[in-house]
Amino acid sequence: MLLAFAFCGPLPSCNDLAVTTPDDTSDLLGSSRWRLLIAALTALAADAADQQAWLAAHRVETDDLALDFEHALRTAATLAAAGRIEADVMARLEAIDARFTNMSGQQNAHRWTPQALATDTGWHEARAQARQILTELTGGWNYPLPDITVIR
């Protein structure tokens, strides 16, 4: 299954994001890589109840949050290589991905339920990291969850 984010749909306008990067950011703000990263972080940063409602509304699974983040992380590497994301931010993004990897496996299936979003320490820590990074990148974290189109 593929989730396609409607970039900057419910998020603040791409042109309104307060981005703290060196140099001119006009090309960064319009970048689909940038928008994918912000949308994936927004989904991870949301309160557990909002994540649960969003998953149910779009009929997707809990692991889709992590899979979309993983996809955004791969595209973020391009932004980091271009100097648009600082190395420490990239390292923290990779730490979120490593957390999800450590939560994986059949023995951890209970950590990938909608209920686990509210109770699991790994999800709490990933949410806190996503909020911190999103705040650094955009000036805030509590945005509406992105609109998506699910391609089944």
mmCIF file of C-alpha atoms in Angstrom:
data_model
loop_
_atom_site.group_PDB
_atom_site.id
_atom_site.type_symbol
_atom_site.label_atom_id
_atom_site.label_comp_id
_atom_site.label_asym_id
_atom_site.label_seq_id
_atom_site.Cartn_x
_atom_site.Cartn_y
_atom_site.Cartn_z
ATOM 1 C CA MET A 1 0.000 0.000 0.000
ATOM 2 C CA LEU A 2 1.232 3.490 -0.831
ATOM 3 C CA LEU A 3 0.216 6.619 1.014
ATOM 4 C CA ALA A 4 0.394 9.833 -0.944
ATOM 5 C CA PHE A 5 0.453 12.969 1.188
ATOM 6 C CA ALA A 6 -1.358 16.047 -0.047
ATOM 7 C CA PHE A 7 1.626 18.219 0.744
ATOM 8 C CA CYS A 8 0.854 21.429 2.569
ATOM 9 C CA GLY A 9 -2.870 20.680 2.389
ATOM 10 C CA PRO A 10 -3.789 21.093 6.036
ATOM 11 C CA LEU A 11 -0.291 22.131 7.052
ATOM 12 C CA PRO A 12 0.542 25.811 7.128
ATOM 13 C CA SER A 13 1.265 27.160 3.702
ATOM 14 C CA CYS A 14 4.689 26.056 2.548
ATOM 15 C CA ASN A 15 5.570 29.708 2.141
ATOM 16 C CA ASP A 16 4.576 30.430 5.761
ATOM 17 C CA LEU A 17 6.915 27.882 7.358
ATOM 18 C CA ALA A 18 9.552 29.523 9.507
ATOM 19 C CA VAL A 19 12.564 27.510 8.445
ATOM 20 C CA THR A 20 15.889 27.981 10.139
ATOM 21 C CA THR A 21 18.523 26.996 7.637
ATOM 22 C CA PRO A 22 21.567 28.773 6.318
ATOM 23 C CA ASP A 23 21.309 30.487 2.947
ATOM 24 C CA ASP A 24 18.193 31.090 0.908
ATOM 25 C CA THR A 25 15.364 28.623 1.537
ATOM 26 C CA SER A 26 13.013 29.480 -1.303
ATOM 27 C CA ASP A 27 13.883 26.310 -3.217
ATOM 28 C CA LEU A 28 13.654 24.289 -0.009
ATOM 29 C CA LEU A 29 10.141 25.493 0.795
ATOM 30 C CA GLY A 30 8.838 24.340 -2.562
ATOM 31 C CA SER A 31 10.657 21.042 -2.415
ATOM 32 C CA SER A 32 8.570 17.899 -2.429
ATOM 33 C CA ARG A 33 11.271 16.320 -0.258
ATOM 34 C CA TRP A 34 10.847 19.044 2.319
ATOM 35 C CA ARG A 35 7.049 18.770 2.256
ATOM 36 C CA LEU A 36 7.197 14.985 2.598
ATOM 37 C CA LEU A 37 9.469 15.292 5.622
ATOM 38 C CA ILE A 38 7.235 17.897 7.285
ATOM 39 C CA ALA A 39 4.087 15.831 6.612
ATOM 40 C CA ALA A 40 5.672 12.649 8.011
ATOM 41 C CA LEU A 41 6.949 14.473 11.097
ATOM 42 C CA THR A 42 3.528 16.065 11.582
ATOM 43 C CA ALA A 43 1.889 12.633 11.567
ATOM 44 C CA LEU A 44 4.443 11.311 14.073
ATOM 45 C CA ALA A 45 4.220 14.383 16.319
ATOM 46 C CA ALA A 46 0.429 14.304 16.649
ATOM 47 C CA ASP A 47 -1.253 13.279 19.873
ATOM 48 C CA ALA A 48 -1.975 9.548 20.049
ATOM 49 C CA ALA A 49 -5.751 10.060 19.899
ATOM 50 C CA ASP A 50 -5.373 12.169 16.753
ATOM 51 C CA GLN A 51 -3.103 9.538 15.194
ATOM 52 C CA GLN A 52 -5.628 6.808 15.998
ATOM 53 C CA ALA A 53 -8.485 8.789 14.453
ATOM 54 C CA TRP A 54 -6.379 9.602 11.380
ATOM 55 C CA LEU A 55 -5.429 5.944 10.871
ATOM 56 C CA ALA A 56 -9.065 4.857 11.182
ATOM 57 C CA ALA A 57 -10.330 7.600 8.872
ATOM 58 C CA HIS A 58 -7.906 6.579 6.149
ATOM 59 C CA ARG A 59 -8.141 2.840 6.886
ATOM 60 C CA VAL A 60 -4.384 2.445 7.232
ATOM 61 C CA GLU A 61 -2.283 0.579 9.775
ATOM 62 C CA THR A 62 -0.137 1.898 12.604
ATOM 63 C CA ASP A 63 3.043 0.796 10.860
ATOM 64 C CA ASP A 64 2.201 3.125 7.972
ATOM 65 C CA LEU A 65 3.260 6.007 10.224
ATOM 66 C CA ALA A 66 6.719 4.483 10.478
ATOM 67 C CA LEU A 67 6.859 3.440 6.830
ATOM 68 C CA ASP A 68 5.993 6.942 5.646
ATOM 69 C CA PHE A 69 8.585 8.368 8.000
ATOM 70 C CA GLU A 70 11.151 5.928 6.613
ATOM 71 C CA HIS A 71 10.353 7.120 3.096
ATOM 72 C CA ALA A 72 10.651 10.756 4.186
ATOM 73 C CA LEU A 73 13.954 9.975 5.891
ATOM 74 C CA ARG A 74 15.396 8.626 2.644
ATOM 75 C CA THR A 75 14.434 11.833 0.852
ATOM 76 C CA ALA A 76 15.729 13.923 3.766
ATOM 77 C CA ALA A 77 19.173 12.481 3.129
ATOM 78 C CA THR A 78 19.191 14.454 -0.120
ATOM 79 C CA LEU A 79 18.334 17.622 1.792
ATOM 80 C CA ALA A 80 21.124 16.902 4.264
ATOM 81 C CA ALA A 81 23.617 16.254 1.460
ATOM 82 C CA ALA A 82 22.682 19.647 0.011
ATOM 83 C CA GLY A 83 23.248 21.295 3.393
ATOM 84 C CA ARG A 84 19.570 22.068 3.894
ATOM 85 C CA ILE A 85 19.215 19.943 7.024
ATOM 86 C CA GLU A 86 21.937 20.140 9.624
ATOM 87 C CA ALA A 87 23.814 16.983 10.551
ATOM 88 C CA ASP A 88 22.466 16.919 14.109
ATOM 89 C CA VAL A 89 18.877 17.067 12.850
ATOM 90 C CA MET A 90 19.591 14.276 10.378
ATOM 91 C CA ALA A 91 21.101 12.203 13.192
ATOM 92 C CA ARG A 92 17.960 12.689 15.293
ATOM 93 C CA LEU A 93 15.770 11.716 12.329
ATOM 94 C CA GLU A 94 17.858 8.566 11.966
ATOM 95 C CA ALA A 95 17.427 7.907 15.706
ATOM 96 C CA ILE A 96 13.641 7.881 15.249
ATOM 97 C CA ASP A 97 14.048 5.369 12.437
ATOM 98 C CA ALA A 98 16.358 3.234 14.592
ATOM 99 C CA ARG A 99 13.754 3.302 17.364
ATOM 100 C CA PHE A 100 11.161 1.924 14.936
ATOM 101 C CA THR A 101 13.605 -0.742 13.769
ATOM 102 C CA ASN A 102 14.148 -1.803 17.385
ATOM 103 C CA MET A 103 10.378 -2.000 17.855
ATOM 104 C CA SER A 104 9.988 -4.297 14.851
ATOM 105 C CA GLY A 105 9.664 -8.049 14.623
ATOM 106 C CA GLN A 106 6.925 -10.543 15.326
ATOM 107 C CA GLN A 107 7.777 -10.503 19.037
ATOM 108 C CA ASN A 108 6.862 -6.794 19.078
ATOM 109 C CA ALA A 109 3.587 -6.977 17.147
ATOM 110 C CA HIS A 110 1.769 -5.581 20.192
ATOM 111 C CA ARG A 111 3.720 -2.330 19.736
ATOM 112 C CA TRP A 112 2.146 -1.750 16.323
ATOM 113 C CA THR A 113 -1.510 -1.541 17.288
ATOM 114 C CA PRO A 114 -3.512 1.678 17.380
ATOM 115 C CA GLN A 115 -3.772 1.282 21.161
ATOM 116 C CA ALA A 116 0.020 1.133 21.467
ATOM 117 C CA LEU A 117 0.239 4.678 20.099
ATOM 118 C CA ALA A 118 -1.134 5.833 23.458
ATOM 119 C CA THR A 119 0.638 3.382 25.754
ATOM 120 C CA ASP A 120 3.976 2.307 24.271
ATOM 121 C CA THR A 121 7.143 4.052 25.452
ATOM 122 C CA GLY A 122 8.710 3.807 21.982
ATOM 123 C CA TRP A 123 5.811 5.710 20.424
ATOM 124 C CA HIS A 124 5.940 8.327 23.204
ATOM 125 C CA GLU A 125 9.660 8.859 22.621
ATOM 126 C CA ALA A 126 9.320 8.971 18.817
ATOM 127 C CA ARG A 127 6.476 11.490 19.206
ATOM 128 C CA ALA A 128 8.595 13.703 21.491
ATOM 129 C CA GLN A 129 11.548 13.585 19.088
ATOM 130 C CA ALA A 130 9.318 14.388 16.111
ATOM 131 C CA ARG A 131 7.821 17.357 17.961
ATOM 132 C CA GLN A 132 11.233 18.713 18.842
ATOM 133 C CA ILE A 133 12.564 18.377 15.295
ATOM 134 C CA LEU A 134 9.409 19.774 13.708
ATOM 135 C CA THR A 135 9.522 22.771 16.047
ATOM 136 C CA GLU A 136 13.138 23.431 15.109
ATOM 137 C CA LEU A 137 12.380 23.172 11.397
ATOM 138 C CA THR A 138 9.059 25.039 11.246
ATOM 139 C CA GLY A 139 8.591 26.937 14.478
ATOM 140 C CA GLY A 140 5.783 24.663 15.707
ATOM 141 C CA TRP A 141 4.569 21.072 15.793
ATOM 142 C CA ASN A 142 0.831 20.992 16.388
ATOM 143 C CA TYR A 143 -0.415 21.059 12.812
ATOM 144 C CA PRO A 144 -3.439 19.211 11.453
ATOM 145 C CA LEU A 145 -2.535 15.773 10.174
ATOM 146 C CA PRO A 146 -1.868 15.705 6.431
ATOM 147 C CA ASP A 147 -4.507 14.689 3.936
ATOM 148 C CA ILE A 148 -3.533 11.485 2.208
ATOM 149 C CA THR A 149 -4.675 9.430 -0.704
ATOM 150 C CA VAL A 150 -4.301 5.710 -0.177
ATOM 151 C CA ILE A 151 -3.422 3.731 -3.274
ATOM 152 C CA ARG A 152 -4.323 0.117 -2.712
#
